[in-house]
């Protein structure tokens, strides 16, 4: 079915493994935007998990069954190549399919799209007057070559430096809860093996956005067999060449923790979100076991970490004790 009016914020879900973290992600948007219309579009059968049922029961968001053919069929003829690519994707390609659907929905009705592992910690800024808005994140500079199958990236000196830095931060986080301060020391040299790249886990636009139209047009030109080719890689390439009025946020706003260090959200008791943070991307695919095991009594995160703090605050909100604030 089609939502009767345009949502202010929306998520897309497919599959049955809807966890507590994802329910919290939806609730946090409503917490910080109590007057907003929040929609969760579901592709395929509805999840049977208790957390999805809790989402239905608490009324913080509308759940709308989404027919991909209907959504993609509303695209103008010039952008219909995106529908062709979608139809050729394997059913198991949930991320690539979700990428195309989020662009089609943004083109159709605009609003703010969020991945279900994006936790909102403050009100979103006013985006009136912009064609689209997107955030940058800090990524390993060799990642694009890696996902495209270029094995020579592993012989690069910067790759060795990145691997050593990752290992040092990982050990500090796992064994000392970040108290050795390794991440802060290494950050001073991170420019040698990292770069900024646009990400589409948080993406906003006006209806019929020029930028989103350019993204949809670009889908037909990418190799959809390459991971991220319809996601961050495409978004970044289009952003680099667009003339549209796109508001670009720095990593501190949505991606204050690099995806390769997202374990710190669960383990590093010294890490704090910057005051400028509006949301934090958990990169749940890096933590599938933790995310699946999360419960109200076991957050699968150490006390004092960002995740533990947000889950505690959400529990208080569910009990009517107050608002959620950034950790």
GROMACS .gro file of C-alpha atoms in nm:
model
  327
    1UNK     CA    1   0.000   0.000   0.000
    2UNK     CA    2   0.108   0.361  -0.037
    3UNK     CA    3   0.140   0.592   0.261
    4UNK     CA    4  -0.141   0.847   0.242
    5UNK     CA    5   0.085   1.145   0.318
    6UNK     CA    6   0.459   1.188   0.293
    7UNK     CA    7   0.661   1.079   0.597
    8UNK     CA    8   0.907   1.310   0.767
    9UNK     CA    9   1.138   1.016   0.847
   10UNK     CA   10   1.135   0.665   0.709
   11UNK     CA   11   1.310   0.329   0.737
   12UNK     CA   12   1.303   0.024   0.509
   13UNK     CA   13   1.301  -0.331   0.645
   14UNK     CA   14   1.308  -0.678   0.492
   15UNK     CA   15   1.369  -1.012   0.663
   16UNK     CA   16   1.271  -1.161   0.997
   17UNK     CA   17   1.566  -1.071   1.224
   18UNK     CA   18   1.431  -0.742   1.360
   19UNK     CA   19   1.629  -0.683   1.680
   20UNK     CA   20   1.593  -0.461   1.986
   21UNK     CA   21   1.854  -0.224   1.842
   22UNK     CA   22   1.640  -0.162   1.536
   23UNK     CA   23   1.330  -0.098   1.747
   24UNK     CA   24   1.528   0.155   1.950
   25UNK     CA   25   1.648   0.325   1.631
   26UNK     CA   26   1.288   0.390   1.529
   27UNK     CA   27   1.181   0.500   1.878
   28UNK     CA   28   1.466   0.749   1.909
   29UNK     CA   29   1.350   0.939   1.602
   30UNK     CA   30   1.006   0.982   1.756
   31UNK     CA   31   1.163   1.077   2.087
   32UNK     CA   32   1.354   1.370   1.938
   33UNK     CA   33   1.080   1.457   1.686
   34UNK     CA   34   0.752   1.389   1.871
   35UNK     CA   35   0.542   1.563   1.605
   36UNK     CA   36   0.705   1.392   1.307
   37UNK     CA   37   0.546   1.124   1.093
   38UNK     CA   38   0.776   0.821   1.110
   39UNK     CA   39   0.718   0.529   0.872
   40UNK     CA   40   0.875   0.183   0.859
   41UNK     CA   41   0.830   0.037   0.511
   42UNK     CA   42   0.832  -0.343   0.513
   43UNK     CA   43   0.926  -0.539   0.202
   44UNK     CA   44   0.796  -0.895   0.206
   45UNK     CA   45   0.648  -1.072   0.511
   46UNK     CA   46   0.641  -0.878   0.837
   47UNK     CA   47   0.899  -0.986   1.097
   48UNK     CA   48   0.770  -1.214   1.371
   49UNK     CA   49   1.015  -1.097   1.639
   50UNK     CA   50   0.893  -0.963   1.973
   51UNK     CA   51   1.076  -0.638   1.903
   52UNK     CA   52   0.882  -0.576   1.584
   53UNK     CA   53   0.560  -0.654   1.768
   54UNK     CA   54   0.663  -0.401   2.034
   55UNK     CA   55   0.709  -0.144   1.758
   56UNK     CA   56   0.357  -0.214   1.636
   57UNK     CA   57   0.217  -0.193   1.988
   58UNK     CA   58   0.381   0.130   2.104
   59UNK     CA   59   0.263   0.333   1.805
   60UNK     CA   60   0.584   0.535   1.764
   61UNK     CA   61   0.585   0.469   1.390
   62UNK     CA   62   0.351   0.364   1.113
   63UNK     CA   63   0.427   0.031   0.948
   64UNK     CA   64   0.349   0.025   0.575
   65UNK     CA   65   0.373  -0.276   0.345
   66UNK     CA   66   0.584  -0.175   0.046
   67UNK     CA   67   0.543  -0.309  -0.306
   68UNK     CA   68   0.877  -0.246  -0.483
   69UNK     CA   69   0.719  -0.278  -0.828
   70UNK     CA   70   0.468  -0.006  -0.744
   71UNK     CA   71   0.733   0.229  -0.605
   72UNK     CA   72   0.975   0.176  -0.893
   73UNK     CA   73   0.690   0.197  -1.141
   74UNK     CA   74   0.627   0.556  -1.033
   75UNK     CA   75   0.972   0.663  -1.149
   76UNK     CA   76   0.979   0.869  -1.470
   77UNK     CA   77   1.084   0.687  -1.786
   78UNK     CA   78   1.427   0.852  -1.785
   79UNK     CA   79   1.503   0.686  -1.450
   80UNK     CA   80   1.348   0.346  -1.521
   81UNK     CA   81   1.692   0.187  -1.553
   82UNK     CA   82   1.698   0.170  -1.173
   83UNK     CA   83   1.395  -0.060  -1.183
   84UNK     CA   84   1.570  -0.284  -1.436
   85UNK     CA   85   1.876  -0.316  -1.211
   86UNK     CA   86   1.652  -0.390  -0.911
   87UNK     CA   87   1.476  -0.671  -1.098
   88UNK     CA   88   1.811  -0.837  -1.176
   89UNK     CA   89   1.939  -0.831  -0.819
   90UNK     CA   90   1.925  -1.160  -0.626
   91UNK     CA   91   1.661  -1.168  -0.352
   92UNK     CA   92   1.941  -1.211  -0.099
   93UNK     CA   93   2.093  -0.874  -0.198
   94UNK     CA   94   1.901  -0.691   0.074
   95UNK     CA   95   2.142  -0.396   0.097
   96UNK     CA   96   2.156  -0.328  -0.277
   97UNK     CA   97   1.778  -0.358  -0.308
   98UNK     CA   98   1.729  -0.128  -0.010
   99UNK     CA   99   1.962   0.128  -0.168
  100UNK     CA  100   1.750   0.151  -0.482
  101UNK     CA  101   1.422   0.160  -0.290
  102UNK     CA  102   1.536   0.441  -0.060
  103UNK     CA  103   1.631   0.653  -0.361
  104UNK     CA  104   1.298   0.581  -0.531
  105UNK     CA  105   1.102   0.672  -0.216
  106UNK     CA  106   1.302   0.990  -0.166
  107UNK     CA  107   1.236   1.084  -0.528
  108UNK     CA  108   0.867   1.012  -0.475
  109UNK     CA  109   0.799   1.191  -0.147
  110UNK     CA  110   1.123   1.328  -0.002
  111UNK     CA  111   1.193   1.325   0.370
  112UNK     CA  112   1.477   1.178   0.576
  113UNK     CA  113   1.580   0.817   0.523
  114UNK     CA  114   1.761   0.632   0.803
  115UNK     CA  115   1.918   0.288   0.818
  116UNK     CA  116   1.775   0.081   1.103
  117UNK     CA  117   2.115   0.086   1.275
  118UNK     CA  118   2.129   0.466   1.293
  119UNK     CA  119   2.057   0.588   1.647
  120UNK     CA  120   1.929   0.944   1.671
  121UNK     CA  121   2.072   1.145   1.962
  122UNK     CA  122   1.947   1.499   1.884
  123UNK     CA  123   1.699   1.685   1.665
  124UNK     CA  124   1.783   1.694   1.298
  125UNK     CA  125   1.874   2.039   1.162
  126UNK     CA  126   1.629   2.235   0.950
  127UNK     CA  127   1.679   2.126   0.590
  128UNK     CA  128   1.430   2.362   0.426
  129UNK     CA  129   1.559   2.511   0.103
  130UNK     CA  130   1.812   2.239   0.019
  131UNK     CA  131   1.776   1.986  -0.260
  132UNK     CA  132   1.931   1.708  -0.051
  133UNK     CA  133   2.147   1.646   0.256
  134UNK     CA  134   2.410   1.383   0.321
  135UNK     CA  135   2.690   1.304   0.564
  136UNK     CA  136   3.055   1.216   0.518
  137UNK     CA  137   3.230   0.939   0.709
  138UNK     CA  138   3.595   0.849   0.759
  139UNK     CA  139   3.687   0.528   0.576
  140UNK     CA  140   4.000   0.331   0.494
  141UNK     CA  141   4.137   0.478   0.170
  142UNK     CA  142   4.190   0.132   0.021
  143UNK     CA  143   3.838   0.005   0.078
  144UNK     CA  144   3.704   0.096  -0.264
  145UNK     CA  145   3.983  -0.098  -0.433
  146UNK     CA  146   3.923  -0.392  -0.197
  147UNK     CA  147   3.552  -0.430  -0.271
  148UNK     CA  148   3.617  -0.402  -0.646
  149UNK     CA  149   3.846  -0.705  -0.623
  150UNK     CA  150   4.183  -0.528  -0.656
  151UNK     CA  151   4.413  -0.754  -0.453
  152UNK     CA  152   4.714  -0.526  -0.498
  153UNK     CA  153   4.566  -0.301  -0.230
  154UNK     CA  154   4.694  -0.547   0.031
  155UNK     CA  155   5.054  -0.477  -0.075
  156UNK     CA  156   5.027  -0.102  -0.018
  157UNK     CA  157   5.231   0.053   0.268
  158UNK     CA  158   4.925   0.255   0.372
  159UNK     CA  159   4.728  -0.068   0.405
  160UNK     CA  160   4.991  -0.204   0.642
  161UNK     CA  161   4.972   0.117   0.845
  162UNK     CA  162   4.593   0.096   0.855
  163UNK     CA  163   4.603  -0.270   0.966
  164UNK     CA  164   4.849  -0.193   1.247
  165UNK     CA  165   4.640   0.104   1.362
  166UNK     CA  166   4.321  -0.104   1.355
  167UNK     CA  167   4.484  -0.383   1.557
  168UNK     CA  168   4.613  -0.142   1.820
  169UNK     CA  169   4.276   0.030   1.865
  170UNK     CA  170   4.097  -0.305   1.869
  171UNK     CA  171   4.322  -0.444   2.143
  172UNK     CA  172   4.285  -0.130   2.357
  173UNK     CA  173   3.907  -0.138   2.320
  174UNK     CA  174   3.871  -0.511   2.386
  175UNK     CA  175   4.125  -0.552   2.666
  176UNK     CA  176   4.133  -0.209   2.833
  177UNK     CA  177   3.792  -0.061   2.740
  178UNK     CA  178   3.975   0.218   2.556
  179UNK     CA  179   4.145   0.348   2.870
  180UNK     CA  180   4.491   0.342   2.710
  181UNK     CA  181   4.378   0.615   2.471
  182UNK     CA  182   4.526   0.446   2.165
  183UNK     CA  183   4.253   0.569   1.929
  184UNK     CA  184   4.313   0.933   2.016
  185UNK     CA  185   4.687   0.903   1.963
  186UNK     CA  186   4.651   0.726   1.631
  187UNK     CA  187   4.387   0.969   1.501
  188UNK     CA  188   4.661   1.230   1.459
  189UNK     CA  189   4.813   1.019   1.182
  190UNK     CA  190   4.493   0.873   1.038
  191UNK     CA  191   4.495   1.104   0.735
  192UNK     CA  192   4.772   0.882   0.594
  193UNK     CA  193   4.538   0.585   0.544
  194UNK     CA  194   4.186   0.730   0.557
  195UNK     CA  195   3.968   0.953   0.343
  196UNK     CA  196   3.622   1.109   0.362
  197UNK     CA  197   3.343   0.940   0.170
  198UNK     CA  198   2.971   1.011   0.149
  199UNK     CA  199   2.746   0.749   0.305
  200UNK     CA  200   2.377   0.681   0.245
  201UNK     CA  201   2.278   0.548   0.589
  202UNK     CA  202   2.131   0.895   0.651
  203UNK     CA  203   1.995   1.067   0.343
  204UNK     CA  204   1.746   1.351   0.307
  205UNK     CA  205   1.593   1.518   0.005
  206UNK     CA  206   1.303   1.715  -0.130
  207UNK     CA  207   1.055   1.537  -0.361
  208UNK     CA  208   1.185   1.505  -0.719
  209UNK     CA  209   1.529   1.609  -0.595
  210UNK     CA  210   1.789   1.682  -0.863
  211UNK     CA  211   2.055   1.500  -0.663
  212UNK     CA  212   1.842   1.190  -0.606
  213UNK     CA  213   1.742   1.191  -0.974
  214UNK     CA  214   2.112   1.189  -1.065
  215UNK     CA  215   2.171   0.900  -0.824
  216UNK     CA  216   1.886   0.699  -0.978
  217UNK     CA  217   2.019   0.773  -1.326
  218UNK     CA  218   2.362   0.651  -1.219
  219UNK     CA  219   2.235   0.312  -1.101
  220UNK     CA  220   2.210   0.185  -1.456
  221UNK     CA  221   2.579   0.257  -1.513
  222UNK     CA  222   2.726   0.068  -1.216
  223UNK     CA  223   2.825  -0.295  -1.174
  224UNK     CA  224   2.568  -0.405  -0.918
  225UNK     CA  225   2.769  -0.721  -0.849
  226UNK     CA  226   3.029  -0.508  -0.669
  227UNK     CA  227   2.949  -0.447  -0.304
  228UNK     CA  228   2.849  -0.087  -0.221
  229UNK     CA  229   2.824   0.002  -0.593
  230UNK     CA  230   2.462   0.115  -0.551
  231UNK     CA  231   2.534   0.264  -0.208
  232UNK     CA  232   2.817   0.480  -0.072
  233UNK     CA  233   3.034   0.445  -0.383
  234UNK     CA  234   2.758   0.568  -0.614
  235UNK     CA  235   2.645   0.840  -0.375
  236UNK     CA  236   3.000   0.972  -0.340
  237UNK     CA  237   3.061   0.976  -0.716
  238UNK     CA  238   2.736   1.161  -0.786
  239UNK     CA  239   2.802   1.407  -0.504
  240UNK     CA  240   3.146   1.484  -0.649
  241UNK     CA  241   2.995   1.594  -0.981
  242UNK     CA  242   2.652   1.736  -0.899
  243UNK     CA  243   2.545   2.097  -0.933
  244UNK     CA  244   2.250   2.041  -0.699
  245UNK     CA  245   2.219   2.231  -0.372
  246UNK     CA  246   2.331   1.950  -0.142
  247UNK     CA  247   2.406   2.018   0.223
  248UNK     CA  248   2.704   1.806   0.324
  249UNK     CA  249   2.764   1.732   0.693
  250UNK     CA  250   3.102   1.640   0.836
  251UNK     CA  251   3.166   1.303   1.003
  252UNK     CA  252   3.091   1.446   1.348
  253UNK     CA  253   2.719   1.479   1.271
  254UNK     CA  254   2.619   1.123   1.168
  255UNK     CA  255   2.939   0.917   1.153
  256UNK     CA  256   3.155   1.025   1.445
  257UNK     CA  257   3.297   0.673   1.474
  258UNK     CA  258   3.455   0.520   1.161
  259UNK     CA  259   3.281   0.198   1.054
  260UNK     CA  260   3.602   0.004   1.111
  261UNK     CA  261   3.603   0.118   1.475
  262UNK     CA  262   3.233   0.072   1.548
  263UNK     CA  263   3.322  -0.187   1.812
  264UNK     CA  264   3.417   0.108   2.033
  265UNK     CA  265   3.049   0.195   2.068
  266UNK     CA  266   3.008  -0.133   2.261
  267UNK     CA  267   3.347  -0.156   2.436
  268UNK     CA  268   3.523   0.181   2.474
  269UNK     CA  269   3.408   0.351   2.795
  270UNK     CA  270   3.613   0.663   2.713
  271UNK     CA  271   3.448   0.738   2.378
  272UNK     CA  272   3.192   1.018   2.379
  273UNK     CA  273   2.983   1.150   2.094
  274UNK     CA  274   3.068   1.508   1.994
  275UNK     CA  275   2.824   1.784   2.089
  276UNK     CA  276   2.749   1.830   1.719
  277UNK     CA  277   2.630   1.469   1.677
  278UNK     CA  278   2.273   1.425   1.556
  279UNK     CA  279   2.294   1.048   1.511
  280UNK     CA  280   2.543   0.764   1.530
  281UNK     CA  281   2.577   0.483   1.277
  282UNK     CA  282   2.631   0.153   1.459
  283UNK     CA  283   2.731  -0.046   1.146
  284UNK     CA  284   2.529  -0.341   1.277
  285UNK     CA  285   2.653  -0.575   1.004
  286UNK     CA  286   2.989  -0.570   1.185
  287UNK     CA  287   2.821  -0.691   1.505
  288UNK     CA  288   2.555  -0.938   1.399
  289UNK     CA  289   2.594  -1.168   1.701
  290UNK     CA  290   2.581  -0.882   1.951
  291UNK     CA  291   2.286  -0.717   1.783
  292UNK     CA  292   2.092  -1.044   1.767
  293UNK     CA  293   2.152  -1.116   2.138
  294UNK     CA  294   2.064  -0.770   2.270
  295UNK     CA  295   1.785  -0.758   2.526
  296UNK     CA  296   1.652  -0.516   2.784
  297UNK     CA  297   1.847  -0.702   3.054
  298UNK     CA  298   2.162  -0.760   2.847
  299UNK     CA  299   2.263  -0.475   2.614
  300UNK     CA  300   2.573  -0.669   2.503
  301UNK     CA  301   2.771  -0.352   2.572
  302UNK     CA  302   2.988  -0.246   2.863
  303UNK     CA  303   2.851   0.003   3.118
  304UNK     CA  304   2.973   0.350   3.029
  305UNK     CA  305   2.974   0.295   2.654
  306UNK     CA  306   2.760   0.484   2.404
  307UNK     CA  307   2.539   0.183   2.328
  308UNK     CA  308   2.485   0.101   2.695
  309UNK     CA  309   2.393   0.463   2.769
  310UNK     CA  310   2.145   0.488   2.483
  311UNK     CA  311   1.980   0.160   2.577
  312UNK     CA  312   1.950   0.271   2.939
  313UNK     CA  313   1.798   0.599   2.828
  314UNK     CA  314   1.557   0.421   2.595
  315UNK     CA  315   1.447   0.194   2.878
  316UNK     CA  316   1.375   0.502   3.087
  317UNK     CA  317   1.182   0.656   2.801
  318UNK     CA  318   0.974   0.342   2.760
  319UNK     CA  319   0.885   0.367   3.128
  320UNK     CA  320   0.789   0.732   3.088
  321UNK     CA  321   1.084   0.862   3.287
  322UNK     CA  322   1.219   1.112   3.037
  323UNK     CA  323   1.385   1.191   2.709
  324UNK     CA  324   1.684   1.023   2.553
  325UNK     CA  325   1.999   1.233   2.536
  326UNK     CA  326   2.333   1.178   2.368
  327UNK     CA  327   2.584   0.961   2.546
   0.00000   0.00000   0.00000
